[in-house]
XYZ file of C-alpha atoms in Angstrom:
434
model
C 171.933 53.676 -104.990
C 168.948 52.002 -103.292
C 170.849 52.339 -100.010
C 171.304 56.092 -100.563
C 167.626 56.452 -101.351
C 166.701 54.675 -98.123
C 169.008 56.950 -96.138
C 167.483 60.000 -97.766
C 163.962 58.758 -97.032
C 164.872 58.369 -93.357
C 166.003 61.979 -93.031
C 163.641 64.699 -91.757
C 161.935 66.513 -94.600
C 163.775 69.703 -93.690
C 167.083 68.017 -94.562
C 166.053 66.308 -97.773
C 167.379 67.864 -100.934
C 170.219 69.742 -99.218
C 173.772 69.400 -100.433
C 175.920 66.753 -98.736
C 177.875 68.591 -95.996
C 181.179 66.928 -96.937
C 180.856 67.568 -100.667
C 182.591 70.523 -102.368
C 179.195 72.148 -102.977
C 178.216 71.600 -99.336
C 181.491 73.070 -98.079
C 181.001 76.103 -100.313
C 177.482 76.656 -98.963
C 178.765 76.337 -95.399
C 181.475 78.911 -96.087
C 178.963 81.283 -97.649
C 176.700 80.916 -94.615
C 179.598 81.805 -92.313
C 180.598 84.880 -94.323
C 177.017 86.164 -94.562
C 176.639 85.636 -90.822
C 179.658 87.915 -90.276
C 178.075 90.679 -92.353
C 174.744 90.425 -90.512
C 176.604 90.650 -87.192
C 178.630 93.621 -88.421
C 175.447 95.450 -89.444
C 173.933 94.997 -85.980
C 177.186 95.897 -84.215
C 177.654 99.199 -86.037
C 173.993 100.193 -85.802
C 173.782 99.479 -82.070
C 176.967 101.453 -81.446
C 175.222 104.521 -82.870
C 171.966 103.800 -81.030
C 173.407 103.756 -77.511
C 174.998 107.181 -78.022
C 171.707 108.841 -79.016
C 171.168 110.352 -75.513
C 174.645 111.948 -75.624
C 174.135 113.270 -79.142
C 170.689 114.586 -78.125
C 172.349 116.622 -75.358
C 175.091 117.711 -77.744
C 172.595 119.060 -80.298
C 170.156 120.459 -77.709
C 167.229 118.861 -79.562
C 163.746 118.508 -78.042
C 162.071 115.069 -78.213
C 160.069 116.062 -81.310
C 163.112 117.606 -83.031
C 165.158 114.523 -82.232
C 162.367 112.362 -83.639
C 162.467 114.278 -86.908
C 166.257 114.020 -87.041
C 166.123 110.269 -86.419
C 163.723 110.104 -89.332
C 166.822 110.514 -91.500
C 167.942 106.922 -90.863
C 164.691 105.446 -92.096
C 164.148 108.010 -94.855
C 167.604 107.332 -96.280
C 167.046 103.584 -96.041
C 163.602 103.526 -97.632
C 164.699 105.885 -100.420
C 167.496 103.560 -101.506
C 165.937 100.122 -100.998
C 164.185 99.915 -104.362
C 167.331 101.209 -106.059
C 169.295 98.502 -104.265
C 167.141 95.844 -105.917
C 168.276 97.178 -109.302
C 171.913 97.226 -108.223
C 171.623 93.607 -107.088
C 170.220 92.546 -110.455
C 173.128 94.291 -112.196
C 176.105 93.604 -109.926
C 174.947 90.762 -107.686
C 173.990 90.647 -104.011
C 177.524 89.779 -102.879
C 179.177 92.829 -104.424
C 176.444 95.183 -103.203
C 176.740 93.761 -99.677
C 180.463 94.517 -99.553
C 180.097 98.016 -101.009
C 177.323 99.039 -98.638
C 179.222 97.610 -95.642
C 182.019 100.071 -96.428
C 179.511 102.958 -96.586
C 177.837 101.880 -93.331
C 181.132 101.682 -91.433
C 182.315 105.046 -92.735
C 178.941 106.715 -92.174
C 178.715 105.948 -88.449
C 181.377 108.582 -87.680
C 179.160 111.426 -88.963
C 176.432 111.877 -86.265
C 178.721 112.960 -83.388
C 180.212 115.664 -85.618
C 176.897 117.571 -85.714
C 175.769 120.415 -83.447
C 172.100 120.831 -84.451
C 169.063 118.641 -85.046
C 168.982 119.700 -88.712
C 172.599 118.721 -89.317
C 172.033 115.449 -87.486
C 169.061 114.627 -89.699
C 171.060 115.325 -92.868
C 173.991 113.073 -91.962
C 171.587 110.360 -90.847
C 170.203 110.319 -94.391
C 173.615 109.065 -95.536
C 173.937 106.566 -92.718
C 170.381 105.356 -93.284
C 170.951 104.886 -97.009
C 173.857 102.559 -96.277
C 171.913 100.740 -93.557
C 168.882 100.150 -95.773
C 170.904 99.053 -98.778
C 173.039 96.535 -96.915
C 169.923 94.982 -95.409
C 168.323 94.398 -98.819
C 171.587 93.045 -100.246
C 172.310 90.698 -97.326
C 168.771 89.378 -97.200
C 168.739 88.752 -100.955
C 171.977 86.773 -100.662
C 170.564 84.880 -97.671
C 167.329 84.016 -99.524
C 169.425 82.526 -102.359
C 171.313 80.431 -99.808
C 168.080 79.275 -98.121
C 166.775 78.087 -101.496
C 170.013 76.211 -102.178
C 170.116 74.554 -98.743
C 166.354 73.935 -98.562
C 166.215 74.780 -94.873
C 164.516 77.771 -93.189
C 167.782 79.204 -91.837
C 167.022 82.896 -92.415
C 166.281 83.538 -88.694
C 169.836 82.442 -87.876
C 171.228 85.330 -89.940
C 168.975 87.777 -88.135
C 170.156 86.197 -84.889
C 173.663 87.231 -85.921
C 172.372 90.783 -86.478
C 170.851 90.768 -82.994
C 174.009 89.303 -81.475
C 176.025 92.030 -83.155
C 173.563 94.565 -81.789
C 173.894 93.145 -78.304
C 177.682 93.296 -78.480
C 177.644 96.800 -79.946
C 175.257 98.037 -77.263
C 177.237 96.277 -74.545
C 180.463 97.891 -75.716
C 178.678 101.242 -75.818
C 177.498 100.812 -72.241
C 181.061 100.041 -71.134
C 182.709 102.993 -72.847
C 179.892 105.566 -72.436
C 181.488 107.030 -69.320
C 185.042 106.987 -70.709
C 184.962 107.863 -74.427
C 183.242 110.715 -76.188
C 180.707 109.747 -78.883
C 183.174 110.894 -81.540
C 185.987 108.632 -80.352
C 183.668 105.712 -79.707
C 182.062 105.799 -83.171
C 185.421 106.368 -84.874
C 186.630 103.158 -83.220
C 183.502 101.410 -84.489
C 184.159 102.650 -88.014
C 187.727 101.329 -88.023
C 186.585 97.938 -86.728
C 183.823 97.821 -89.332
C 186.168 98.598 -92.218
C 188.655 95.965 -91.040
C 185.941 93.281 -90.855
C 184.597 94.300 -94.267
C 188.021 93.889 -95.874
C 188.479 90.487 -94.230
C 185.012 89.054 -94.947
C 184.432 90.933 -98.196
C 187.257 89.195 -100.024
C 185.764 85.822 -99.128
C 182.233 86.849 -100.109
C 183.283 88.197 -103.500
C 185.105 84.946 -104.246
C 181.979 82.831 -103.641
C 179.411 82.356 -106.443
C 175.689 82.865 -105.965
C 174.292 79.418 -105.019
C 171.689 77.735 -107.192
C 168.833 75.570 -105.861
C 169.784 71.884 -106.269
C 167.798 69.769 -108.730
C 165.214 67.666 -107.004
C 161.607 66.658 -106.865
C 160.605 70.124 -105.663
C 156.950 70.425 -104.719
C 156.438 66.671 -104.862
C 158.800 66.270 -101.924
C 157.132 68.921 -99.813
C 155.215 67.679 -96.781
C 151.531 67.256 -97.443
C 148.908 68.911 -95.311
C 146.614 66.720 -93.270
C 143.276 65.842 -94.883
C 140.816 68.719 -94.581
C 143.545 71.290 -93.866
C 144.626 73.879 -96.410
C 148.303 73.986 -97.494
C 150.068 76.626 -95.443
C 148.247 75.712 -92.221
C 150.620 72.830 -91.514
C 154.351 73.672 -91.048
C 156.330 73.559 -94.285
C 153.310 73.517 -96.630
C 153.068 77.206 -97.540
C 152.145 77.652 -101.218
C 154.987 78.392 -103.648
C 154.941 81.255 -106.157
C 154.243 78.740 -108.934
C 151.095 77.645 -107.098
C 149.700 81.193 -106.828
C 148.405 83.635 -109.467
C 150.704 86.593 -110.162
C 148.202 89.061 -108.723
C 147.959 87.131 -105.497
C 151.756 86.978 -105.244
C 151.914 90.787 -105.426
C 149.152 91.104 -102.849
C 150.854 88.634 -100.539
C 154.188 90.471 -100.806
C 152.372 93.706 -99.891
C 150.718 92.050 -96.875
C 154.068 90.641 -95.772
C 155.527 94.132 -96.094
C 152.732 95.466 -93.885
C 153.528 92.845 -91.232
C 157.191 93.827 -91.454
C 156.208 97.504 -91.139
C 154.316 96.927 -87.890
C 157.259 95.105 -86.330
C 160.027 97.324 -87.735
C 158.231 100.181 -86.003
C 158.806 98.315 -82.754
C 162.449 97.510 -83.482
C 163.123 101.120 -84.430
C 161.357 102.394 -81.316
C 163.420 100.133 -79.081
C 166.613 101.218 -80.800
C 165.873 104.939 -80.665
C 163.886 105.366 -77.453
C 164.545 102.523 -75.001
C 167.582 104.215 -73.449
C 165.753 107.536 -73.142
C 162.721 105.815 -71.586
C 164.863 104.191 -68.895
C 166.794 107.403 -68.268
C 163.968 109.961 -68.313
C 160.916 107.955 -67.208
C 162.581 105.688 -64.642
C 165.701 107.698 -63.643
C 168.146 104.967 -64.682
C 171.850 105.832 -64.819
C 173.731 106.070 -68.152
C 175.094 102.519 -68.020
C 171.765 100.910 -67.059
C 169.901 103.000 -69.628
C 172.275 101.836 -72.367
C 171.791 98.242 -71.186
C 168.092 98.432 -72.101
C 168.751 97.898 -75.776
C 171.261 95.146 -74.909
C 168.515 93.222 -73.081
C 166.188 93.626 -76.042
C 168.905 92.552 -78.499
C 169.854 89.539 -76.342
C 166.233 88.362 -76.287
C 165.970 88.799 -80.036
C 169.170 86.809 -80.473
C 167.811 83.936 -78.378
C 164.512 84.000 -80.254
C 166.192 83.981 -83.644
C 168.634 81.223 -82.739
C 165.593 79.033 -82.131
C 163.800 80.429 -85.180
C 164.524 77.530 -87.535
C 163.157 74.997 -85.042
C 160.144 77.240 -84.434
C 159.387 77.431 -88.159
C 159.717 73.700 -88.621
C 157.337 73.130 -85.717
C 154.732 75.865 -86.214
C 154.994 76.995 -89.819
C 155.272 80.593 -90.969
C 151.776 81.869 -90.211
C 151.482 80.460 -86.702
C 154.962 81.760 -85.833
C 153.958 85.246 -87.030
C 150.721 85.247 -85.003
C 152.395 84.015 -81.817
C 155.284 86.468 -82.153
C 153.037 89.498 -82.576
C 150.905 88.570 -79.569
C 153.987 88.023 -77.368
C 155.522 91.361 -78.372
C 152.240 93.151 -77.652
C 152.162 91.869 -74.060
C 155.867 92.543 -73.562
C 155.749 96.135 -74.724
C 152.773 96.960 -72.528
C 154.895 95.805 -69.579
C 157.971 97.671 -70.834
C 156.029 100.912 -71.312
C 154.049 101.049 -68.064
C 156.164 99.177 -65.509
C 156.974 101.465 -62.537
C 160.433 99.912 -62.098
C 163.537 99.657 -64.255
C 163.674 95.884 -63.820
C 160.047 95.468 -64.844
C 160.696 97.559 -67.949
C 163.752 95.462 -68.778
C 161.657 92.287 -68.434
C 159.120 93.799 -70.805
C 161.877 94.678 -73.275
C 163.090 91.061 -73.152
C 159.605 89.690 -73.829
C 159.187 92.176 -76.672
C 162.465 91.029 -78.179
C 161.381 87.385 -78.043
C 158.091 88.226 -79.734
C 159.518 90.404 -82.493
C 162.536 88.156 -83.061
C 161.358 86.153 -86.056
C 158.553 88.253 -87.540
C 160.681 90.466 -89.773
C 162.937 87.659 -91.109
C 159.930 85.411 -91.773
C 158.125 88.184 -93.654
C 161.159 89.194 -95.721
C 162.178 85.590 -96.380
C 158.682 84.639 -97.541
C 158.579 87.681 -99.840
C 161.919 86.571 -101.293
C 160.576 83.061 -101.854
C 157.620 84.489 -103.745
C 159.254 87.250 -105.809
C 163.066 87.027 -105.511
C 165.156 90.193 -104.956
C 162.213 92.350 -106.041
C 160.102 90.761 -103.300
C 162.832 91.346 -100.713
C 163.186 94.983 -101.816
C 159.423 95.630 -101.864
C 158.709 94.048 -98.471
C 161.822 95.662 -96.962
C 160.771 99.079 -98.251
C 157.351 98.718 -96.640
C 158.935 97.211 -93.542
C 161.408 99.987 -93.007
C 158.536 102.389 -93.514
C 157.785 101.381 -89.930
C 161.116 102.864 -88.916
C 160.259 105.891 -91.061
C 157.022 106.351 -89.129
C 158.294 105.396 -85.682
C 160.840 108.070 -84.660
C 158.725 111.168 -85.384
C 155.488 109.529 -84.194
C 156.960 108.582 -80.830
C 158.707 111.946 -80.511
C 155.495 113.919 -81.085
C 153.411 111.616 -78.893
C 156.010 111.971 -76.132
C 155.658 115.766 -76.350
C 151.851 115.645 -76.378
C 151.312 112.891 -73.802
C 154.291 111.025 -72.337
C 157.066 108.737 -73.481
C 155.272 105.829 -71.785
C 152.125 106.428 -73.818
C 154.154 106.888 -76.993
C 155.945 103.561 -76.549
C 152.634 101.769 -76.026
C 151.995 102.253 -79.771
C 154.619 99.530 -80.282
C 152.275 97.112 -78.489
C 149.368 98.293 -80.618
C 151.186 97.641 -83.893
C 152.603 94.303 -82.713
C 149.043 93.196 -81.992
C 148.018 94.451 -85.442
C 150.802 92.374 -87.025
C 149.452 89.286 -85.267
C 145.939 89.924 -86.599
C 147.222 90.609 -90.134
C 149.276 87.412 -90.108
C 146.213 85.445 -89.040
C 144.164 86.988 -91.858
C 146.990 86.432 -94.361
C 146.047 82.774 -94.581
C 142.993 83.770 -96.619
C 145.201 85.795 -98.999
C 147.356 82.747 -99.698
C 144.307 80.669 -100.560
C 142.169 83.137 -102.451
C 139.907 84.050 -99.559
C 138.931 80.472 -98.684
C 138.427 80.097 -94.927
C 140.682 77.894 -92.878
C 139.265 74.425 -92.294
C 139.958 71.835 -89.619
């Protein structure tokens, strides 16, 4: 046993307390991580498939930019309306079962938008699609937060990387088939693929139990901050829920939700308007316009794949501040560049900046308040998507689409400032020292 203790002491702190990879418990956690990764990728794949056909469905419905913005509001409105209810369903049936059920609804719901012929009808069917999209995101993130606690590693960005990778693949497929398949046939194919993956991965997910955090020294094993520096400034030393008063936990979850809101606004804007910006502002062809979201999703994937290393190096607050500032600069370039390639470079930089902000905010809320924290922060976060589509649509009518998209940069910068100020919330208003 002394030898095992010495080995454990030699490991990086991020690996201490995790289950042994070769043990039955470790193998079960690894399998659960793989299955959850599949569901995150499926969510991104299906959603991106719908996103890249928005220009075609806009033409099909004859909607103006403002009318389309109101119709797109259905996705976020349906999601936000069901997120709090999803928290209750998770407490009753478990995150795994709710994830599988909502994956079925998401895959089936993606066939509805191309069947509409008016902006009103489009908005109504997007309520259904949005409800499934919002619910599966709360369920998957709740399951992922449980797994993070059991593994004792900040791996949540890797799941969101899978979502971005799925989005990149879905958008790439959409760009390839846009000139050959109608939106109806394309999204029907997506639905069939989604249902097949859900049946395959869902059986495995339902067979796996919810993981429990392993017994261990807990807070005593956490890295200590340097002398004269508050916990939370150094990577890995953020206060736990047990170390904070209940009122401050609620306030912190609300602040995290506000950070998520500012960045979800940007993600929603890129999903809904990037293709139209390239097509209408810069005269890009259909394939190149559809590739705009693929570039953004690829950058987000790269950023999230490196998210765990970033968190271990910078800590949560510094990663949030840096990400918001990077996205602000990127979106200014993406909005006002006079060339398609400059706009695509801006989209890539925006994707890198936004990559880890939402998963960090949602994961931290889950650490502090469990599924209720995930649901509350997600509801506020997806409020950004609720605000984004109509705001950008109306601003595009009043000013220009370039000016409307610059609000993404404004809110990304706001998220950076809020994250910087959040340090005082974690420590009762005490200023940062050192």
